[in-house]
Each structure stands twice: as structure tokens, then as C-alpha cells.
PDB file of C-alpha atoms in Angstrom:
ATOM      1  CA  MET E 282      -0.113   0.242   0.015  1.00 56.00           C
ATOM      2  CA  PRO E 283       1.304   3.408  -0.850  1.00 61.00           C
ATOM      3  CA  GLU E 284       2.288   5.729   1.847  1.00 65.00           C
ATOM      4  CA  LYS E 285      -0.324   8.487   2.869  1.00 72.00           C
ATOM      5  CA  VAL E 286       1.170  11.665   1.846  1.00 78.00           C
ATOM      6  CA  ALA E 287       0.514  14.310   4.552  1.00 81.00           C
ATOM      7  CA  PRO E 288      -0.858  17.387   3.588  1.00 85.00           C
ATOM      8  CA  LYS E 289       1.002  20.456   2.982  1.00 92.00           C
ATOM      9  CA  MET E 290       0.646  23.245   5.500  1.00 95.00           C
ATOM     10  CA  ILE E 291       0.006  26.733   4.176  1.00 95.00           C
ATOM     11  CA  THR E 292      -0.847  30.300   5.481  1.00 96.00           C
ATOM     12  CA  ILE E 293      -4.447  31.764   5.022  1.00 95.00           C
ATOM     13  CA  ASN E 294      -5.691  35.381   7.375  1.00 95.00           C
ATOM     14  CA  LEU E 295      -9.284  34.624   8.789  1.00 92.00           C
ATOM     15  CA  TYR E 296     -10.453  38.130   9.954  1.00 88.00           C
ATOM     16  CA  GLY E 297      -7.098  39.525  10.327  1.00 88.00           C
ATOM     17  CA  LYS E 298      -5.292  37.027  11.783  1.00 93.00           C
ATOM     18  CA  ARG E 299      -2.551  34.436  10.170  1.00 95.00           C
ATOM     19  CA  TYR E 300      -2.629  31.013  10.406  1.00 96.00           C
ATOM     20  CA  ARG E 301      -1.299  27.761   9.147  1.00 96.00           C
ATOM     21  CA  VAL E 302      -3.974  24.707   7.945  1.00 96.00           C
ATOM     22  CA  PRO E 303      -3.600  22.253   5.661  1.00 95.00           C
ATOM     23  CA  ASP E 304      -3.953  22.728   1.939  1.00 94.00           C
ATOM     24  CA  ASN E 305      -6.630  20.336   1.714  1.00 94.00           C
ATOM     25  CA  MET E 306      -9.343  21.632   3.764  1.00 94.00           C
ATOM     26  CA  THR E 307     -12.420  23.181   2.404  1.00 94.00           C
ATOM     27  CA  MET E 308     -12.541  27.226   4.143  1.00 93.00           C
ATOM     28  CA  LEU E 309     -15.530  25.759   6.454  1.00 91.00           C
ATOM     29  CA  LYS E 310     -13.269  23.176   7.353  1.00 92.00           C
ATOM     30  CA  ALA E 311     -10.547  25.505   7.949  1.00 94.00           C
ATOM     31  CA  LEU E 312     -12.585  28.044   9.859  1.00 91.00           C
ATOM     32  CA  GLU E 313     -13.126  25.113  12.572  1.00 91.00           C
ATOM     33  CA  TYR E 314      -9.155  23.638  12.620  1.00 94.00           C
ATOM     34  CA  CYS E 315      -8.416  27.385  13.482  1.00 94.00           C
ATOM     35  CA  GLY E 316     -10.874  27.130  16.113  1.00 91.00           C
ATOM     36  CA  TYR E 317     -14.181  29.266  15.204  1.00 87.00           C
ATOM     37  CA  ALA E 318     -17.008  27.381  15.547  1.00 81.00           C
ATOM     38  CA  PRO E 319     -19.746  28.564  12.815  1.00 74.00           C
ATOM     39  CA  THR E 320     -23.032  29.742  14.632  1.00 67.00           C
ATOM     40  CA  ARG E 321     -25.373  30.935  12.017  1.00 63.00           C
ATOM     41  CA  GLY E 322     -27.132  27.513  11.221  1.00 62.00           C
ATOM     42  CA  ILE E 323     -24.828  26.545   8.430  1.00 70.00           C
ATOM     43  CA  GLY E 324     -26.565  23.407   5.974  1.00 66.00           C
ATOM     44  CA  CYS E 325     -23.939  21.004   6.617  1.00 72.00           C
ATOM     45  CA  ARG E 326     -23.733  21.542  10.179  1.00 69.00           C
ATOM     46  CA  HIS E 327     -27.566  21.006  11.139  1.00 66.00           C
ATOM     47  CA  GLY E 328     -28.984  24.529   9.574  1.00 63.00           C
ATOM     48  CA  PHE E 329     -29.763  25.959   6.231  1.00 64.00           C
ATOM     49  CA  CYS E 330     -27.555  25.732   3.091  1.00 76.00           C
ATOM     50  CA  GLY E 331     -26.479  29.203   1.677  1.00 75.00           C
ATOM     51  CA  ALA E 332     -25.341  30.222   5.671  1.00 77.00           C
ATOM     52  CA  CYS E 333     -21.620  30.075   4.859  1.00 84.00           C
ATOM     53  CA  ALA E 334     -21.175  32.591   2.215  1.00 86.00           C
ATOM     54  CA  MET E 335     -17.669  33.868   2.580  1.00 88.00           C
ATOM     55  CA  VAL E 336     -15.389  36.930   0.607  1.00 89.00           C
ATOM     56  CA  TYR E 337     -12.054  36.222   0.527  1.00 92.00           C
ATOM     57  CA  ARG E 338      -8.924  38.069  -1.671  1.00 93.00           C
ATOM     58  CA  ILE E 339      -6.023  36.205  -2.348  1.00 94.00           C
ATOM     59  CA  LYS E 340      -2.712  37.897  -1.534  1.00 92.00           C
ATOM     60  CA  GLY E 341      -1.413  40.671  -4.362  1.00 90.00           C
ATOM     61  CA  GLU E 342      -4.636  40.120  -6.364  1.00 90.00           C
ATOM     62  CA  ARG E 343      -6.853  42.929  -6.174  1.00 87.00           C
ATOM     63  CA  GLN E 344      -9.910  41.241  -7.155  1.00 86.00           C
ATOM     64  CA  LEU E 345     -12.891  40.187  -4.256  1.00 86.00           C
ATOM     65  CA  HIS E 346     -14.287  36.786  -4.793  1.00 89.00           C
ATOM     66  CA  TYR E 347     -17.569  35.530  -3.164  1.00 87.00           C
ATOM     67  CA  CYS E 348     -18.142  31.676  -2.576  1.00 87.00           C
ATOM     68  CA  LEU E 349     -19.550  28.870  -0.330  1.00 87.00           C
ATOM     69  CA  GLY E 350     -17.058  27.928   2.743  1.00 88.00           C
ATOM     70  CA  CYS E 351     -18.116  24.570   2.243  1.00 87.00           C
ATOM     71  CA  GLU E 352     -17.482  23.849  -1.704  1.00 87.00           C
ATOM     72  CA  THR E 353     -14.253  26.092  -1.976  1.00 91.00           C
ATOM     73  CA  ARG E 354     -10.537  24.644  -1.319  1.00 95.00           C
ATOM     74  CA  VAL E 355      -8.153  27.087   1.064  1.00 96.00           C
ATOM     75  CA  GLN E 356      -5.555  28.531  -0.866  1.00 95.00           C
ATOM     76  CA  ASP E 357      -2.158  30.026   0.359  1.00 96.00           C
ATOM     77  CA  MET E 358      -2.280  33.765   1.409  1.00 95.00           C
ATOM     78  CA  MET E 359      -5.636  33.689   0.904  1.00 95.00           C
ATOM     79  CA  TYR E 360      -7.573  36.542   2.988  1.00 95.00           C
ATOM     80  CA  ILE E 361     -11.044  35.133   4.279  1.00 92.00           C
ATOM     81  CA  SER E 362     -14.061  36.269   6.430  1.00 88.00           C
ATOM     82  CA  THR E 363     -17.621  35.133   6.844  1.00 84.00           C
ATOM     83  CA  ILE E 364     -20.699  37.288   5.323  1.00 78.00           C
ATOM     84  CA  SER E 365     -22.745  38.083   8.338  1.00 70.00           C
ATOM     85  CA  TYR E 366     -26.197  37.897   7.972  1.00 68.00           C
ATOM     86  CA  PHE E 367     -27.481  40.106   4.928  1.00 72.00           C
ATOM     87  CA  PRO E 368     -30.731  42.076   5.287  1.00 78.00           C
ATOM     88  CA  LEU E 369     -33.004  41.747   2.469  1.00 85.00           C
ATOM     89  CA  GLU E 370     -36.006  43.341   1.703  1.00 86.00           C
ATOM     90  CA  LYS E 371     -38.832  41.090   2.386  1.00 89.00           C
ATOM     91  CA  GLN E 372     -42.421  41.661   1.364  1.00 93.00           C
ATOM     92  CA  ALA E 373     -45.301  40.321   2.904  1.00 93.00           C
ATOM     93  CA  TYR E 374     -47.717  39.125   0.292  1.00 93.00           C
ATOM     94  CA  ASP E 375     -50.238  36.154   0.487  1.00 94.00           C
ATOM     95  CA  LEU E 376     -50.458  33.837  -2.729  1.00 92.00           C
ATOM     96  CA  ASN E 377     -53.832  33.369  -2.896  1.00 92.00           C
ATOM     97  CA  GLU E 378     -54.907  36.810  -3.261  1.00 92.00           C
ATOM     98  CA  ILE E 379     -52.087  37.886  -5.227  1.00 90.00           C
ATOM     99  CA  GLU E 380     -52.135  38.202  -9.286  1.00 88.00           C
ATOM    100  CA  PRO E 381     -49.225  36.990 -11.394  1.00 89.00           C
ATOM    101  CA  THR E 382     -48.598  40.127 -13.559  1.00 90.00           C
ATOM    102  CA  ALA E 383     -46.044  42.766 -13.780  1.00 88.00           C
ATOM    103  CA  ASP E 384     -48.284  45.170 -11.992  1.00 92.00           C
ATOM    104  CA  MET E 385     -48.048  42.908  -8.440  1.00 93.00           C
ATOM    105  CA  ILE E 386     -43.900  42.915  -8.953  1.00 92.00           C
ATOM    106  CA  LYS E 387     -43.939  46.587  -9.252  1.00 92.00           C
ATOM    107  CA  HIS E 388     -46.129  46.864  -6.251  1.00 94.00           C
ATOM    108  CA  LEU E 389     -44.009  44.848  -3.996  1.00 95.00           C
ATOM    109  CA  TYR E 390     -40.544  45.253  -5.692  1.00 95.00           C
ATOM    110  CA  PRO E 391     -40.610  48.603  -7.196  1.00 95.00           C
ATOM    111  CA  GLU E 392     -36.591  48.526  -6.552  1.00 95.00           C
ATOM    112  CA  ILE E 393     -35.621  45.957  -9.409  1.00 96.00           C
ATOM    113  CA  TYR E 394     -36.463  48.379 -12.087  1.00 95.00           C
ATOM    114  CA  SER E 395     -33.700  50.419 -10.786  1.00 95.00           C
ATOM    115  CA  CYS E 396     -31.240  47.793 -11.773  1.00 95.00           C
ATOM    116  CA  VAL E 397     -28.686  49.200 -13.679  1.00 94.00           C
ATOM    117  CA  SER E 398     -27.892  46.185 -15.326  1.00 95.00           C
ATOM    118  CA  CYS E 399     -24.001  46.462 -14.090  1.00 95.00           C
ATOM    119  CA  ASN E 400     -24.170  42.141 -13.788  1.00 95.00           C
ATOM    120  CA  THR E 401     -22.492  42.141 -10.658  1.00 93.00           C
ATOM    121  CA  CYS E 402     -25.100  40.201  -8.684  1.00 95.00           C
ATOM    122  CA  THR E 403     -24.515  37.862 -11.918  1.00 96.00           C
ATOM    123  CA  ALA E 404     -20.538  37.695 -11.059  1.00 91.00           C
ATOM    124  CA  THR E 405     -21.321  36.961  -7.458  1.00 90.00           C
ATOM    125  CA  CYS E 406     -23.077  34.239  -7.297  1.00 92.00           C
ATOM    126  CA  THR E 407     -21.933  31.251  -5.847  1.00 88.00           C
ATOM    127  CA  GLN E 408     -24.133  28.880  -7.763  1.00 89.00           C
ATOM    128  CA  GLY E 409     -23.267  30.559 -11.261  1.00 91.00           C
ATOM    129  CA  LEU E 410     -26.972  31.878 -11.728  1.00 95.00           C
ATOM    130  CA  ASP E 411     -28.231  34.440 -14.637  1.00 97.00           C
ATOM    131  CA  VAL E 412     -28.974  36.613 -11.313  1.00 97.00           C
ATOM    132  CA  MET E 413     -29.195  39.900 -13.688  1.00 97.00           C
ATOM    133  CA  GLY E 414     -31.258  37.459 -16.153  1.00 97.00           C
ATOM    134  CA  TYR E 415     -33.906  36.457 -14.037  1.00 97.00           C
ATOM    135  CA  ILE E 416     -34.254  40.327 -12.635  1.00 97.00           C
ATOM    136  CA  HIS E 417     -35.111  41.113 -15.891  1.00 97.00           C
ATOM    137  CA  ASP E 418     -37.642  38.576 -16.718  1.00 97.00           C
ATOM    138  CA  ALA E 419     -38.986  39.460 -13.411  1.00 96.00           C
ATOM    139  CA  GLN E 420     -39.618  43.075 -14.698  1.00 95.00           C
ATOM    140  CA  LYS E 421     -41.401  41.998 -17.868  1.00 94.00           C
ATOM    141  CA  GLY E 422     -43.752  39.402 -15.769  1.00 94.00           C
ATOM    142  CA  ASP E 423     -42.189  36.614 -16.645  1.00 96.00           C
ATOM    143  CA  PHE E 424     -42.367  34.440 -13.728  1.00 96.00           C
ATOM    144  CA  LYS E 425     -42.051  30.826 -15.423  1.00 96.00           C
ATOM    145  CA  ALA E 426     -38.512  32.227 -16.500  1.00 97.00           C
ATOM    146  CA  CYS E 427     -37.672  33.902 -13.756  1.00 97.00           C
ATOM    147  CA  ALA E 428     -38.469  30.674 -11.743  1.00 96.00           C
ATOM    148  CA  GLU E 429     -36.532  28.293 -14.203  1.00 96.00           C
ATOM    149  CA  LYS E 430     -33.551  30.318 -14.045  1.00 97.00           C
ATOM    150  CA  SER E 431     -33.316  31.140  -9.935  1.00 96.00           C
ATOM    151  CA  PHE E 432     -34.197  27.363  -9.698  1.00 93.00           C
ATOM    152  CA  ASP E 433     -30.742  26.628  -7.712  1.00 91.00           C
ATOM    153  CA  CYS E 434     -30.582  29.804  -5.872  1.00 93.00           C
ATOM    154  CA  ILE E 435     -30.205  29.021  -2.280  1.00 87.00           C
ATOM    155  CA  MET E 436     -30.215  32.360  -0.684  1.00 88.00           C
ATOM    156  CA  CYS E 437     -26.717  33.033   0.216  1.00 87.00           C
ATOM    157  CA  ASN E 438     -27.499  36.563  -0.634  1.00 88.00           C
ATOM    158  CA  CYS E 439     -24.138  37.094  -1.924  1.00 89.00           C
ATOM    159  CA  CYS E 440     -25.962  39.213  -5.112  1.00 92.00           C
ATOM    160  CA  ALA E 441     -27.989  41.025  -2.916  1.00 92.00           C
ATOM    161  CA  SER E 442     -24.781  42.254  -0.709  1.00 87.00           C
ATOM    162  CA  ARG E 443     -22.978  43.551  -3.716  1.00 87.00           C
ATOM    163  CA  CYS E 444     -26.090  45.318  -5.408  1.00 92.00           C
ATOM    164  CA  PRO E 445     -25.983  49.420  -6.352  1.00 91.00           C
ATOM    165  CA  ALA E 446     -29.706  49.207  -6.478  1.00 93.00           C
ATOM    166  CA  GLY E 447     -30.362  47.661  -3.043  1.00 92.00           C
ATOM    167  CA  ILE E 448     -32.585  44.737  -4.640  1.00 95.00           C
ATOM    168  CA  SER E 449     -33.473  41.453  -2.660  1.00 95.00           C
ATOM    169  CA  HIS E 450     -33.015  39.673  -6.238  1.00 96.00           C
ATOM    170  CA  PRO E 451     -33.709  35.900  -3.791  1.00 95.00           C
ATOM    171  CA  GLU E 452     -36.882  37.185  -2.271  1.00 95.00           C
ATOM    172  CA  VAL E 453     -37.150  38.249  -6.189  1.00 96.00           C
ATOM    173  CA  ALA E 454     -36.907  34.703  -7.232  1.00 96.00           C
ATOM    174  CA  MET E 455     -38.739  33.426  -4.291  1.00 96.00           C
ATOM    175  CA  LEU E 456     -41.698  35.051  -5.296  1.00 96.00           C
ATOM    176  CA  ALA E 457     -41.604  33.825  -9.104  1.00 96.00           C
ATOM    177  CA  ARG E 458     -41.186  30.250  -7.653  1.00 96.00           C
ATOM    178  CA  ARG E 459     -44.207  30.382  -6.065  1.00 95.00           C
ATOM    179  CA  ILE E 460     -45.850  32.372  -8.106  1.00 95.00           C
ATOM    180  CA  ASN E 461     -44.761  29.667 -11.029  1.00 95.00           C
ATOM    181  CA  GLY E 462     -45.710  26.554  -8.823  1.00 92.00           C
ATOM    182  CA  LYS E 463     -49.472  27.827  -8.148  1.00 92.00           C
ATOM    183  CA  TYR E 464     -50.340  29.692 -10.838  1.00 93.00           C
ATOM    184  CA  ILE E 465     -48.109  28.742 -14.131  1.00 93.00           C
ATOM    185  CA  ALA E 466     -46.999  24.934 -13.770  1.00 90.00           C
ATOM    186  CA  PRO E 467     -49.069  22.138 -14.354  1.00 88.00           C
ATOM    187  CA  GLU E 468     -50.329  20.402 -11.393  1.00 83.00           C
ATOM    188  CA  ALA E 469     -47.675  17.707 -10.007  1.00 81.00           C
ATOM    189  CA  LYS E 470     -50.249  14.896  -9.288  1.00 83.00           C
ATOM    190  CA  HIS E 471     -48.059  12.834  -7.747  1.00 83.00           C
ATOM    191  CA  LEU E 472     -47.087  15.769  -4.750  1.00 84.00           C
ATOM    192  CA  THR E 473     -50.842  15.986  -4.239  1.00 86.00           C
ATOM    193  CA  GLU E 474     -51.365  12.467  -3.873  1.00 88.00           C
ATOM    194  CA  ARG E 475     -48.411  12.269  -1.496  1.00 86.00           C
ATOM    195  CA  VAL E 476     -50.001  14.984   0.774  1.00 89.00           C
ATOM    196  CA  GLU E 477     -53.111  12.825   1.162  1.00 90.00           C
ATOM    197  CA  GLU E 478     -51.111   9.937   2.124  1.00 88.00           C
ATOM    198  CA  VAL E 479     -49.625  11.857   4.313  1.00 88.00           C
ATOM    199  CA  LYS E 480     -52.598  13.306   5.971  1.00 90.00           C
ATOM    200  CA  THR E 481     -54.367   9.887   5.908  1.00 90.00           C
ATOM    201  CA  GLY E 482     -51.360   8.559   7.236  1.00 87.00           C
ATOM    202  CA  THR E 483     -50.966   5.729   4.669  1.00 87.00           C
ATOM    203  CA  LEU E 484     -47.698   6.723   3.940  1.00 85.00           C
ATOM    204  CA  LEU E 485     -46.179   4.987   6.690  1.00 88.00           C
ATOM    205  CA  ASP E 486     -46.238   1.926   5.378  1.00 86.00           C
ATOM    206  CA  ASP E 487     -43.946   2.995   2.378  1.00 85.00           C
ATOM    207  CA  VAL E 488     -41.500   4.422   5.126  1.00 88.00           C
ATOM    208  CA  ARG E 489     -41.119   1.664   6.557  1.00 90.00           C
ATOM    209  CA  ALA E 490     -40.425  -0.204   3.373  1.00 91.00           C
ATOM    210  CA  LEU E 491     -37.565   2.267   2.802  1.00 90.00           C
ATOM    211  CA  MET E 492     -36.059   1.839   5.847  1.00 92.00           C
ATOM    212  CA  ALA E 493     -35.712  -2.114   5.568  1.00 93.00           C
ATOM    213  CA  LYS E 494     -33.855  -1.219   2.558  1.00 93.00           C
ATOM    214  CA  SER E 495     -30.074  -1.135   2.442  1.00 93.00           C
ATOM    215  CA  ASP E 496     -28.099   1.387   0.791  1.00 90.00           C
ATOM    216  CA  ALA E 497     -27.648   0.113  -2.780  1.00 92.00           C
ATOM    217  CA  GLU E 498     -31.345  -0.622  -3.076  1.00 93.00           C
ATOM    218  CA  ILE E 499     -32.289   2.778  -2.091  1.00 91.00           C
ATOM    219  CA  ARG E 500     -29.839   4.526  -4.587  1.00 90.00           C
ATOM    220  CA  GLU E 501     -31.053   2.185  -7.242  1.00 92.00           C
ATOM    221  CA  LEU E 502     -34.666   3.308  -6.701  1.00 90.00           C
ATOM    222  CA  TYR E 503     -33.531   6.947  -6.838  1.00 88.00           C
ATOM    223  CA  ASN E 504     -31.437   6.077 -10.181  1.00 89.00           C
ATOM    224  CA  THR E 505     -34.281   4.422 -11.742  1.00 90.00           C
ATOM    225  CA  ARG E 506     -37.311   6.405 -10.572  1.00 85.00           C
ATOM    226  CA  GLU E 507     -39.990   7.847 -12.902  1.00 79.00           C
ATOM    227  CA  ILE E 508     -40.013  11.629 -12.927  1.00 72.00           C
ATOM    228  CA  GLU E 509     -43.480  13.567 -13.906  1.00 64.00           C
ATOM    229  CA  LYS E 510     -43.069  15.427 -16.924  1.00 62.00           C
TER     230      LYS E 510
END
């Protein structure tokens, strides 16, 4: 058996303090390695995915980079800081009463029409989404396109933190997905059936059957599942 090669130790800076860490760590792991305990309810720490948003710069470079600490590996002479909770403008609405029109979005989130098309939101997105594109779709009242382009948004709020127009992109996207699901997309019949099974308790039989299966059997079921069009 080949001998294990010890990871190389590199220098990073956290919150202005210098540390030595193994180079095979993610930024989140390095944070914990240096004695910090994330307390923002990070998804892989029993919280919400998207809560480990971080900003960093490599020594000698001018560009700021935005990322998720759980998926980004540390680099030598990386200057790192976590992004504190960024307050978004979240409007209250009743999904059963609003209408899926451009006038509705204009009333709830008028700031989207202040977009200067700088594309900073897209460049900042940790998931590589076309953020500016889906905001332009929302401006036109095209909620289906907005919902599809923003589908993988995990609401880390990096886009909003850099927007010169003060747009709350994740909240606009969330509204578009809700509207699309309620008024535009065809009914997911299997979901309706599952909800009814949950209410009646008949779903428990399926849950018990799944719990009795091996990991390999569950993976096979997942990989061969029928996806409703």
C-alpha cells in the first residue's frame, strides 16, 4: 500500500489573523480547524444551506471573490472573512390573493426597475446563476423564466450584498417560484397524492419499507425513479 502523503501546510488569514492550515481543507473546515465555531445555522452543520457565504482575496490580487465556504478549498495567502447575515427587503403577501402580473411585482418590489444592468449580481453568485437575467424576467412579468433561472438559488444573499440598486434578488426569485408553482406550472399530481397520503397516514407503510432497504437498494430506486413531466 502506498504511504499517505501528509497535506501541505499553507498560510491563510481569517478576520485579520494569520493561521497555518492543511491545504486539502475547505474554507469551512479551515475555519473550524483554527478554533472558530460557525453559529449561523449552516446547512451541513444542521442549519440552512447557503449560510456559509464568504468573501476572500488572494494576496497580490485586487479582485474580491464570493463563494460558499463548504465547497471552496483554501489557497496559500488567502484572506478570508465570512459574510454576516445580509438583511433583504422581504415583502408580505398572500399567495392566494396576488395576481401573477408585472404590476404585482412592481408593487411589491419596485426596486427591481432600478437595475442598472451592471451584472455584478451574476458575477457574485456562488451558484453561477444568471441573476441579472432572472431579474429582467421579473421586470417583464415572466415568472416562469424567472423561476427556472433562479431554481438553484440557495439564498446566500451574496448577489444582494453587492447590488448598487439595493435589489433583494433572492426574495424576488422566491416569489417568482411560488407564483410559477401555484398559477403557471401544471399540477404535480404525484405531490398531491403524497400530501393526501401524509394526511391519512398511509404513507407510513412506504416509509417503513424504505427504512428496511439497504443503501444500495435505495440508490437503485433513486436512480431508476420515474420523473413526472
